[in-house]
Amino acid sequence: MFEKNLEIGYLLDFYGELLTDRKRSVMDMYYNEDFSLAEIAAEIDISRQGVRDIIKKSEEELFFYEEKLGLAKKMKSVEATASSLLSISKELSLPDEVDQKIAELLRTVKL
């Protein structure tokens, strides 16, 4: 079975613009709009196998970008650090403005 990998959706958010329009469109239909291979094939007028090949090649490309650039990993690290800071701030009863700044950072990171 060809199962969807949630990490690919995350990488698509970071590196999707680096894919060709066709690859990005197929990946968007598959991962974000939840189209089946058959639905995508009908939409772009190629075989299901052709769609699968585009998806596999695009996934490899996204993993390559992440391996070289590491932006998604860094973003997850920043988010985890900000969450930890917010927890520590609340435990230490730091001023509300500190909590607000950390919460603002978290919102920015999660966009």
PDB file of C-alpha atoms in Angstrom:
ATOM      1  CA  MET A   1       0.000   0.000   0.000  1.00  0.00           C
ATOM      2  CA  PHE A   2       1.202   3.486  -0.844  1.00  0.00           C
ATOM      3  CA  GLU A   3       0.725   5.306   2.466  1.00  0.00           C
ATOM      4  CA  LYS A   4       0.920   9.016   3.088  1.00  0.00           C
ATOM      5  CA  ASN A   5       3.812  10.253   5.186  1.00  0.00           C
ATOM      6  CA  LEU A   6       2.865  13.257   7.339  1.00  0.00           C
ATOM      7  CA  GLU A   7       6.456  14.427   7.349  1.00  0.00           C
ATOM      8  CA  ILE A   8       6.206  14.967   3.596  1.00  0.00           C
ATOM      9  CA  GLY A   9       3.336  17.398   4.128  1.00  0.00           C
ATOM     10  CA  TYR A  10       5.517  19.327   6.561  1.00  0.00           C
ATOM     11  CA  LEU A  11       8.442  19.369   4.126  1.00  0.00           C
ATOM     12  CA  LEU A  12       6.087  20.435   1.363  1.00  0.00           C
ATOM     13  CA  ASP A  13       5.274  23.541   3.405  1.00  0.00           C
ATOM     14  CA  PHE A  14       8.970  24.424   3.548  1.00  0.00           C
ATOM     15  CA  TYR A  15      10.251  23.403   0.159  1.00  0.00           C
ATOM     16  CA  GLY A  16       7.172  23.137  -2.059  1.00  0.00           C
ATOM     17  CA  GLU A  17       8.060  26.296  -3.957  1.00  0.00           C
ATOM     18  CA  LEU A  18      11.295  24.639  -5.081  1.00  0.00           C
ATOM     19  CA  LEU A  19       9.372  21.936  -6.946  1.00  0.00           C
ATOM     20  CA  THR A  20       8.189  22.394 -10.514  1.00  0.00           C
ATOM     21  CA  ASP A  21       4.616  23.615 -10.898  1.00  0.00           C
ATOM     22  CA  ARG A  22       3.470  20.168 -11.995  1.00  0.00           C
ATOM     23  CA  LYS A  23       5.134  18.378  -9.080  1.00  0.00           C
ATOM     24  CA  ARG A  24       3.872  20.957  -6.592  1.00  0.00           C
ATOM     25  CA  SER A  25       0.347  20.659  -7.974  1.00  0.00           C
ATOM     26  CA  VAL A  26       0.351  16.857  -7.750  1.00  0.00           C
ATOM     27  CA  MET A  27       1.796  16.925  -4.235  1.00  0.00           C
ATOM     28  CA  ASP A  28      -0.769  19.518  -3.159  1.00  0.00           C
ATOM     29  CA  MET A  29      -3.635  17.423  -4.524  1.00  0.00           C
ATOM     30  CA  TYR A  30      -2.298  14.282  -2.872  1.00  0.00           C
ATOM     31  CA  TYR A  31      -1.192  15.593   0.522  1.00  0.00           C
ATOM     32  CA  ASN A  32      -3.312  18.696   1.124  1.00  0.00           C
ATOM     33  CA  GLU A  33      -6.505  17.985  -0.786  1.00  0.00           C
ATOM     34  CA  ASP A  34      -6.439  14.208  -0.146  1.00  0.00           C
ATOM     35  CA  PHE A  35      -7.047  13.221  -3.776  1.00  0.00           C
ATOM     36  CA  SER A  36      -6.516   9.570  -4.685  1.00  0.00           C
ATOM     37  CA  LEU A  37      -3.976   8.566  -7.322  1.00  0.00           C
ATOM     38  CA  ALA A  38      -6.856   7.867  -9.723  1.00  0.00           C
ATOM     39  CA  GLU A  39      -8.413  11.300  -9.102  1.00  0.00           C
ATOM     40  CA  ILE A  40      -5.104  13.054  -9.725  1.00  0.00           C
ATOM     41  CA  ALA A  41      -4.498  10.943 -12.838  1.00  0.00           C
ATOM     42  CA  ALA A  42      -7.888  11.963 -14.238  1.00  0.00           C
ATOM     43  CA  GLU A  43      -7.257  15.617 -13.341  1.00  0.00           C
ATOM     44  CA  ILE A  44      -3.910  15.880 -15.128  1.00  0.00           C
ATOM     45  CA  ASP A  45      -4.579  13.207 -17.764  1.00  0.00           C
ATOM     46  CA  ILE A  46      -1.819  10.698 -17.002  1.00  0.00           C
ATOM     47  CA  SER A  47      -1.792   7.150 -15.627  1.00  0.00           C
ATOM     48  CA  ARG A  48      -2.007   6.297 -11.924  1.00  0.00           C
ATOM     49  CA  GLN A  49       1.549   4.957 -12.198  1.00  0.00           C
ATOM     50  CA  GLY A  50       2.648   8.288 -13.656  1.00  0.00           C
ATOM     51  CA  VAL A  51       1.120  10.080 -10.666  1.00  0.00           C
ATOM     52  CA  ARG A  52       2.825   7.684  -8.267  1.00  0.00           C
ATOM     53  CA  ASP A  53       6.167   8.289  -9.993  1.00  0.00           C
ATOM     54  CA  ILE A  54       5.746  12.070  -9.718  1.00  0.00           C
ATOM     55  CA  ILE A  55       4.916  11.734  -6.011  1.00  0.00           C
ATOM     56  CA  LYS A  56       7.888   9.455  -5.275  1.00  0.00           C
ATOM     57  CA  LYS A  57      10.326  11.702  -7.165  1.00  0.00           C
ATOM     58  CA  SER A  58       8.934  14.783  -5.452  1.00  0.00           C
ATOM     59  CA  GLU A  59       9.258  13.143  -2.041  1.00  0.00           C
ATOM     60  CA  GLU A  60      12.889  12.287  -2.775  1.00  0.00           C
ATOM     61  CA  GLU A  61      13.482  15.880  -3.825  1.00  0.00           C
ATOM     62  CA  LEU A  62      11.896  17.236  -0.632  1.00  0.00           C
ATOM     63  CA  PHE A  63      14.019  14.919   1.530  1.00  0.00           C
ATOM     64  CA  PHE A  64      17.102  16.037  -0.413  1.00  0.00           C
ATOM     65  CA  TYR A  65      16.340  19.699   0.312  1.00  0.00           C
ATOM     66  CA  GLU A  66      15.800  18.942   3.989  1.00  0.00           C
ATOM     67  CA  GLU A  67      19.029  16.960   4.157  1.00  0.00           C
ATOM     68  CA  LYS A  68      20.987  19.836   2.643  1.00  0.00           C
ATOM     69  CA  LEU A  69      19.207  22.808   4.256  1.00  0.00           C
ATOM     70  CA  GLY A  70      17.652  21.406   7.439  1.00  0.00           C
ATOM     71  CA  LEU A  71      15.053  24.185   7.722  1.00  0.00           C
ATOM     72  CA  ALA A  72      12.193  21.955   8.912  1.00  0.00           C
ATOM     73  CA  LYS A  73      14.370  20.389  11.608  1.00  0.00           C
ATOM     74  CA  LYS A  74      15.521  23.821  12.777  1.00  0.00           C
ATOM     75  CA  MET A  75      11.931  25.086  12.878  1.00  0.00           C
ATOM     76  CA  LYS A  76      10.827  22.106  14.990  1.00  0.00           C
ATOM     77  CA  SER A  77      13.731  22.826  17.349  1.00  0.00           C
ATOM     78  CA  VAL A  78      12.775  26.500  17.677  1.00  0.00           C
ATOM     79  CA  GLU A  79       9.157  25.530  18.343  1.00  0.00           C
ATOM     80  CA  ALA A  80      10.165  23.004  21.017  1.00  0.00           C
ATOM     81  CA  THR A  81      12.481  25.529  22.668  1.00  0.00           C
ATOM     82  CA  ALA A  82       9.792  28.220  22.695  1.00  0.00           C
ATOM     83  CA  SER A  83       7.288  25.770  24.199  1.00  0.00           C
ATOM     84  CA  SER A  84       9.785  24.850  26.914  1.00  0.00           C
ATOM     85  CA  LEU A  85      10.472  28.515  27.637  1.00  0.00           C
ATOM     86  CA  LEU A  86       6.766  29.195  27.992  1.00  0.00           C
ATOM     87  CA  SER A  87       6.381  26.314  30.448  1.00  0.00           C
ATOM     88  CA  ILE A  88       9.382  27.452  32.482  1.00  0.00           C
ATOM     89  CA  SER A  89       8.140  31.030  32.466  1.00  0.00           C
ATOM     90  CA  LYS A  90       4.787  29.937  33.876  1.00  0.00           C
ATOM     91  CA  GLU A  91       6.434  27.717  36.510  1.00  0.00           C
ATOM     92  CA  LEU A  92       8.644  30.597  37.648  1.00  0.00           C
ATOM     93  CA  SER A  93       5.742  33.043  37.588  1.00  0.00           C
ATOM     94  CA  LEU A  94       7.635  35.463  35.397  1.00  0.00           C
ATOM     95  CA  PRO A  95       5.889  38.694  34.375  1.00  0.00           C
ATOM     96  CA  ASP A  96       2.989  38.356  31.953  1.00  0.00           C
ATOM     97  CA  GLU A  97       4.874  40.296  29.298  1.00  0.00           C
ATOM     98  CA  VAL A  98       7.503  37.516  29.172  1.00  0.00           C
ATOM     99  CA  ASP A  99       4.752  34.931  28.643  1.00  0.00           C
ATOM    100  CA  GLN A 100       3.200  37.120  25.973  1.00  0.00           C
ATOM    101  CA  LYS A 101       6.487  37.490  24.083  1.00  0.00           C
ATOM    102  CA  ILE A 102       7.118  33.737  24.165  1.00  0.00           C
ATOM    103  CA  ALA A 103       3.524  33.017  23.107  1.00  0.00           C
ATOM    104  CA  GLU A 104       3.950  35.501  20.252  1.00  0.00           C
ATOM    105  CA  LEU A 105       7.104  33.691  19.168  1.00  0.00           C
ATOM    106  CA  LEU A 106       5.241  30.375  19.229  1.00  0.00           C
ATOM    107  CA  ARG A 107       2.429  31.782  17.091  1.00  0.00           C
ATOM    108  CA  THR A 108       4.968  33.107  14.597  1.00  0.00           C
ATOM    109  CA  VAL A 109       6.741  29.763  14.409  1.00  0.00           C
ATOM    110  CA  LYS A 110       3.502  27.841  13.884  1.00  0.00           C
ATOM    111  CA  LEU A 111       2.435  29.975  10.913  1.00  0.00           C
TER     112      LEU A 111
END
